[in-house]
CSV table of C-alpha atoms in Angstrom, one decimal:
chain,number,residue,atom,x,y,z
A,1,HIS,CA,35.0,17.3,-0.3
A,2,ARG,CA,38.5,16.3,-1.3
A,3,MET,CA,37.3,14.8,-4.5
A,4,GLN,CA,35.3,17.9,-5.3
A,5,GLU,CA,38.5,19.9,-5.0
A,6,LEU,CA,40.3,17.6,-7.4
A,7,VAL,CA,37.5,17.2,-9.9
A,8,SER,CA,35.2,20.2,-10.4
A,9,LYS,CA,31.5,19.8,-11.1
A,10,ASP,CA,31.8,21.1,-14.7
A,11,LYS,CA,34.1,18.2,-15.4
A,12,GLU,CA,32.1,15.5,-13.5
A,13,PRO,CA,28.8,14.4,-15.2
A,14,ILE,CA,27.8,12.1,-12.3
A,15,THR,CA,25.9,13.6,-9.5
A,16,PRO,CA,26.3,11.8,-6.1
A,17,PHE,CA,23.1,10.2,-4.8
A,18,ILE,CA,23.5,12.1,-1.5
A,19,ASP,CA,22.9,15.3,-3.4
A,20,LYS,CA,19.6,14.0,-4.9
A,21,VAL,CA,18.1,11.9,-2.1
A,22,ARG,CA,16.1,14.7,-0.4
A,23,GLN,CA,14.8,16.0,-3.7
A,24,LEU,CA,13.7,12.5,-4.7
A,25,TYR,CA,11.6,12.3,-1.5
A,26,ARG,CA,10.3,15.9,-1.6
A,27,ASP,CA,9.5,16.1,-5.4
A,28,LEU,CA,8.4,12.6,-6.1
A,29,GLY,CA,7.5,11.0,-2.8
A,30,VAL,CA,10.1,8.3,-3.1
A,31,SER,CA,11.7,7.2,0.2
A,32,THR,CA,15.1,5.7,0.4
A,33,ILE,CA,16.5,3.0,2.7
A,34,LEU,CA,20.3,2.7,2.7
A,35,VAL,CA,22.3,0.0,4.4
A,36,ILE,CA,25.7,1.5,4.7
A,37,GLY,CA,28.7,1.5,7.0
A,38,GLY,CA,31.6,3.9,7.4
A,39,SER,CA,29.8,6.9,5.8
A,40,GLY,CA,28.6,9.7,8.0
A,41,ASP,CA,27.8,12.1,5.1
A,42,TYR,CA,24.2,10.9,5.1
A,43,PHE,CA,23.6,12.1,8.6
A,44,ASP,CA,22.9,15.5,7.1
A,45,VAL,CA,20.0,14.3,4.9
A,46,ALA,CA,18.6,11.3,6.9
A,47,ASP,CA,15.2,11.5,8.5
A,48,CYS,CA,15.9,8.4,10.6
A,49,VAL,CA,19.2,6.6,11.5
A,50,ILE,CA,19.0,3.0,12.8
A,51,CYS,CA,22.1,1.4,14.1
A,52,MET,CA,22.5,-2.4,14.6
A,53,VAL,CA,24.1,-2.9,18.1
A,54,GLU,CA,24.8,-6.6,18.9
A,55,TYR,CA,22.3,-7.6,16.2
A,56,LYS,CA,19.5,-5.4,17.6
A,57,PRO,CA,18.2,-2.2,15.9
A,58,HIS,CA,18.5,1.0,17.8
A,59,ASP,CA,17.1,4.4,16.8
A,60,LEU,CA,20.1,6.8,16.9
A,61,THR,CA,18.6,9.6,14.9
A,62,GLU,CA,19.1,12.2,17.5
A,63,GLN,CA,22.7,11.2,18.2
A,64,ALA,CA,23.4,11.3,14.5
A,65,ARG,CA,22.0,14.8,14.2
A,66,VAL,CA,24.2,16.0,17.1
A,67,ILE,CA,27.2,14.6,15.4
A,68,ALA,CA,26.2,16.2,12.0
A,69,GLU,CA,25.9,19.5,13.8
A,70,LYS,CA,29.2,19.1,15.6
A,71,TYR,CA,31.1,18.1,12.5
A,72,LYS,CA,29.9,20.2,9.6
A,73,ALA,CA,30.1,18.7,6.2
A,74,GLU,CA,32.7,20.4,4.0
A,75,ARG,CA,31.4,19.0,0.6
A,76,LYS,CA,29.3,21.3,-1.6
A,77,PRO,CA,25.8,20.0,-2.6
A,78,GLU,CA,25.6,19.4,-6.4
A,79,GLY,CA,22.1,18.1,-6.8
A,80,GLY,CA,20.3,21.4,-7.5
A,81,GLU,CA,17.1,22.5,-6.0
A,82,TYR,CA,14.9,19.9,-7.7
A,83,PHE,CA,15.3,16.2,-8.5
A,84,GLY,CA,14.7,16.8,-12.2
A,85,ARG,CA,12.3,15.5,-14.9
A,86,ILE,CA,11.7,11.8,-15.3
A,87,THR,CA,11.1,10.6,-18.9
A,88,GLU,CA,8.4,7.9,-18.7
A,89,ARG,CA,7.9,5.1,-21.1
A,90,VAL,CA,4.8,4.3,-23.3
A,91,PRO,CA,4.6,0.6,-24.1
A,92,LEU,CA,3.6,-0.2,-27.6
A,93,ALA,CA,1.0,-2.9,-28.0
A,94,HIS,CA,2.4,-4.4,-31.2
A,95,SER,CA,5.5,-5.6,-29.2
A,96,PHE,CA,3.3,-8.0,-27.1
A,97,ASP,CA,2.7,-11.2,-29.0
A,98,PRO,CA,1.2,-14.0,-26.9
A,99,SER,CA,0.7,-16.4,-29.8
A,100,LYS,CA,2.4,-19.8,-30.2
A,101,GLY,CA,1.9,-22.2,-33.0
A,102,LYS,CA,-1.8,-22.3,-33.9
A,103,ARG,CA,-2.8,-20.8,-30.6
A,104,GLU,CA,-3.6,-17.1,-30.7
A,105,VAL,CA,-2.9,-16.8,-27.0
A,106,LYS,CA,-0.6,-19.1,-25.1
A,107,ILE,CA,0.4,-17.8,-21.7
A,108,SER,CA,1.4,-20.0,-18.7
A,109,SER,CA,3.4,-19.8,-15.5
A,110,LYS,CA,6.5,-22.0,-15.4
A,111,GLY,CA,7.0,-22.1,-11.7
A,112,LEU,CA,7.1,-19.1,-9.3
A,113,GLN,CA,9.7,-17.1,-11.2
A,114,SER,CA,8.9,-17.7,-14.9
A,115,ILE,CA,6.2,-16.8,-17.4
A,116,ALA,CA,5.8,-18.3,-20.9
A,117,PHE,CA,4.3,-15.5,-22.9
A,118,GLY,CA,3.8,-16.9,-26.4
A,119,THR,CA,7.2,-18.0,-27.6
A,120,HIS,CA,9.1,-15.8,-25.1
A,121,ASN,CA,10.1,-16.5,-21.5
A,122,ILE,CA,9.8,-13.7,-18.9
A,123,ASP,CA,12.3,-14.2,-16.0
A,124,LEU,CA,11.0,-13.0,-12.7
A,125,GLY,CA,13.9,-14.3,-10.7
A,126,ALA,CA,14.8,-10.9,-9.3
A,127,VAL,CA,11.2,-10.1,-8.4
A,128,GLU,CA,11.8,-11.6,-4.9
A,129,GLN,CA,8.5,-10.8,-3.1
A,130,LEU,CA,6.3,-13.1,-5.2
A,131,VAL,CA,5.4,-15.9,-2.9
A,132,ASP,CA,2.9,-18.1,-4.8
A,133,ILE,CA,2.7,-19.4,-8.3
A,134,SER,CA,-0.9,-18.1,-8.5
A,135,GLN,CA,0.5,-14.6,-8.5
A,136,THR,CA,2.8,-15.5,-11.4
A,137,ARG,CA,-0.1,-17.0,-13.3
A,138,ALA,CA,-2.2,-13.9,-12.7
A,139,ILE,CA,0.6,-11.6,-13.8
A,140,GLY,CA,1.0,-13.5,-17.1
A,141,ASP,CA,-2.6,-13.0,-18.0
A,142,ALA,CA,-2.5,-9.4,-16.7
A,143,ILE,CA,0.2,-8.5,-19.2
A,144,TYR,CA,-2.0,-9.6,-22.1
A,145,TYR,CA,-5.0,-7.9,-20.5
A,146,ALA,CA,-3.0,-4.7,-20.2
A,147,THR,CA,-2.6,-4.4,-23.9
A,148,ARG,CA,-6.1,-3.1,-24.2
A,149,TYR,CA,-4.9,0.1,-22.6
A,150,MET,CA,-1.8,0.4,-24.7
A,151,ASP,CA,-3.0,3.1,-27.1
A,152,GLY,CA,0.3,4.7,-27.8
A,153,ARG,CA,-0.3,7.5,-25.3
A,154,ARG,CA,-0.7,5.9,-21.9
A,155,ARG,CA,2.5,5.6,-19.8
A,156,LEU,CA,3.4,2.3,-18.2
A,157,ARG,CA,2.3,3.6,-14.8
A,158,GLU,CA,-1.1,4.6,-16.1
A,159,ILE,CA,-1.6,1.2,-17.8
A,160,VAL,CA,-0.7,-0.6,-14.6
A,161,GLU,CA,-3.1,1.6,-12.6
A,162,ALA,CA,-5.9,0.9,-15.1
A,163,VAL,CA,-5.4,-2.9,-14.7
A,164,LEU,CA,-5.4,-2.7,-10.9
A,165,SER,CA,-8.5,-0.5,-11.0
A,166,ASP,CA,-10.3,-3.2,-13.0
A,167,ILE,CA,-9.2,-5.9,-10.7
A,168,GLU,CA,-10.4,-3.8,-7.7
A,169,GLU,CA,-13.8,-3.3,-9.2
A,170,LYS,CA,-14.4,-6.7,-10.9
A,171,GLY,CA,-12.1,-9.1,-9.2
A,172,LEU,CA,-9.1,-11.1,-10.6
A,173,ASP,CA,-11.4,-13.1,-13.0
A,174,VAL,CA,-11.5,-9.9,-15.2
A,175,LEU,CA,-8.1,-11.1,-16.4
A,176,SER,CA,-9.5,-14.2,-18.1
A,177,PRO,CA,-12.3,-14.7,-20.6
A,178,ARG,CA,-13.6,-17.5,-18.3
A,179,PRO,CA,-13.7,-17.9,-14.5
A,180,VAL,CA,-10.6,-19.3,-12.9
A,181,GLY,CA,-9.8,-20.3,-9.4
A,182,ASP,CA,-6.1,-20.2,-9.4
A,183,TYR,CA,-5.2,-16.5,-9.4
A,184,ALA,CA,-3.7,-14.6,-6.5
A,185,ARG,CA,-3.4,-10.8,-6.0
A,186,PHE,CA,-0.2,-9.1,-7.0
A,187,ARG,CA,1.1,-5.6,-6.8
A,188,GLY,CA,1.4,-3.0,-9.5
A,189,LEU,CA,5.2,-2.9,-9.3
A,190,GLU,CA,5.3,-6.7,-10.0
A,191,LEU,CA,3.2,-6.3,-13.1
A,192,ALA,CA,5.4,-3.5,-14.3
A,193,ALA,CA,8.5,-5.5,-13.5
A,194,ALA,CA,7.2,-8.4,-15.6
A,195,ILE,CA,6.3,-6.1,-18.6
A,196,ASN,CA,9.8,-4.6,-18.4
A,197,ARG,CA,11.3,-8.1,-18.6
A,198,LEU,CA,9.6,-9.0,-21.8
A,199,ARG,CA,12.4,-9.2,-24.4
A,200,THR,CA,10.2,-8.0,-27.3
A,201,LEU,CA,9.0,-4.9,-25.4
A,202,SER,CA,9.0,-1.7,-27.5
A,203,VAL,CA,8.3,1.7,-26.0
A,204,ARG,CA,8.5,5.3,-26.9
A,205,GLN,CA,9.5,8.0,-24.4
A,206,ARG,CA,7.2,10.6,-23.1
A,207,PRO,CA,8.0,13.4,-20.6
C-alpha cells in the first residue's frame, strides 16, 4: 500500500504476482505453491495456508482467513479481471538437426542430466524430477520423433501432447525405428523442458 502511494500504477510496468495469482488459477487452471515468510498479504488470495510448527505442517487456513478479515488489506489490486493472453510458441522443424559426421541421426544420453543431440548438448540439470537415465534416453529420441508434428502451425504444447498420445497408444518403442528395452516413461513437461533447452531451437509466436 505504501509503495502504491509512492509509485502510481501508470508509472509502474510490473504487476505484483499477488494481483495475478487468482486469475492464473481461475483462467488457466494453474495452481501456485508459495513458500514464504513474513508476508500476510497472500492470506486474502490463498485457498490453503500451511504453517510449519516445530518442523511439522499444520493447516492454519481458517486462522489465516480470520486474520485477513480482521486486518483488511489496504493495497489496491492491480491485476485486472483476467490473467491475460499467453503467446504460445511454435517450434520450427529446421532448427532440429540430429546429425553428426556421417550419421544422419546421432542421439544419446550422457548420464541422467545430459542429452547429445547431433553436435549439440542439451543440459537437463535443472529438470530435477528425472530419476533414471532410461527417461533421459527416451526424451532424446522423443525430441527427434516430435519433429514429425512440427508443421509450422502446431504449438509446443500440441506437439508434446501428440507425442504422448502416440506413446500411450503404441508404447515407448514408437520413439525408435527398432525395438529397444531401455526406455522409461517421462512426463510431457520434461519433454518440453528438453526442447526448450536445445540451443538451436527456433520458434515463431502464435497467440
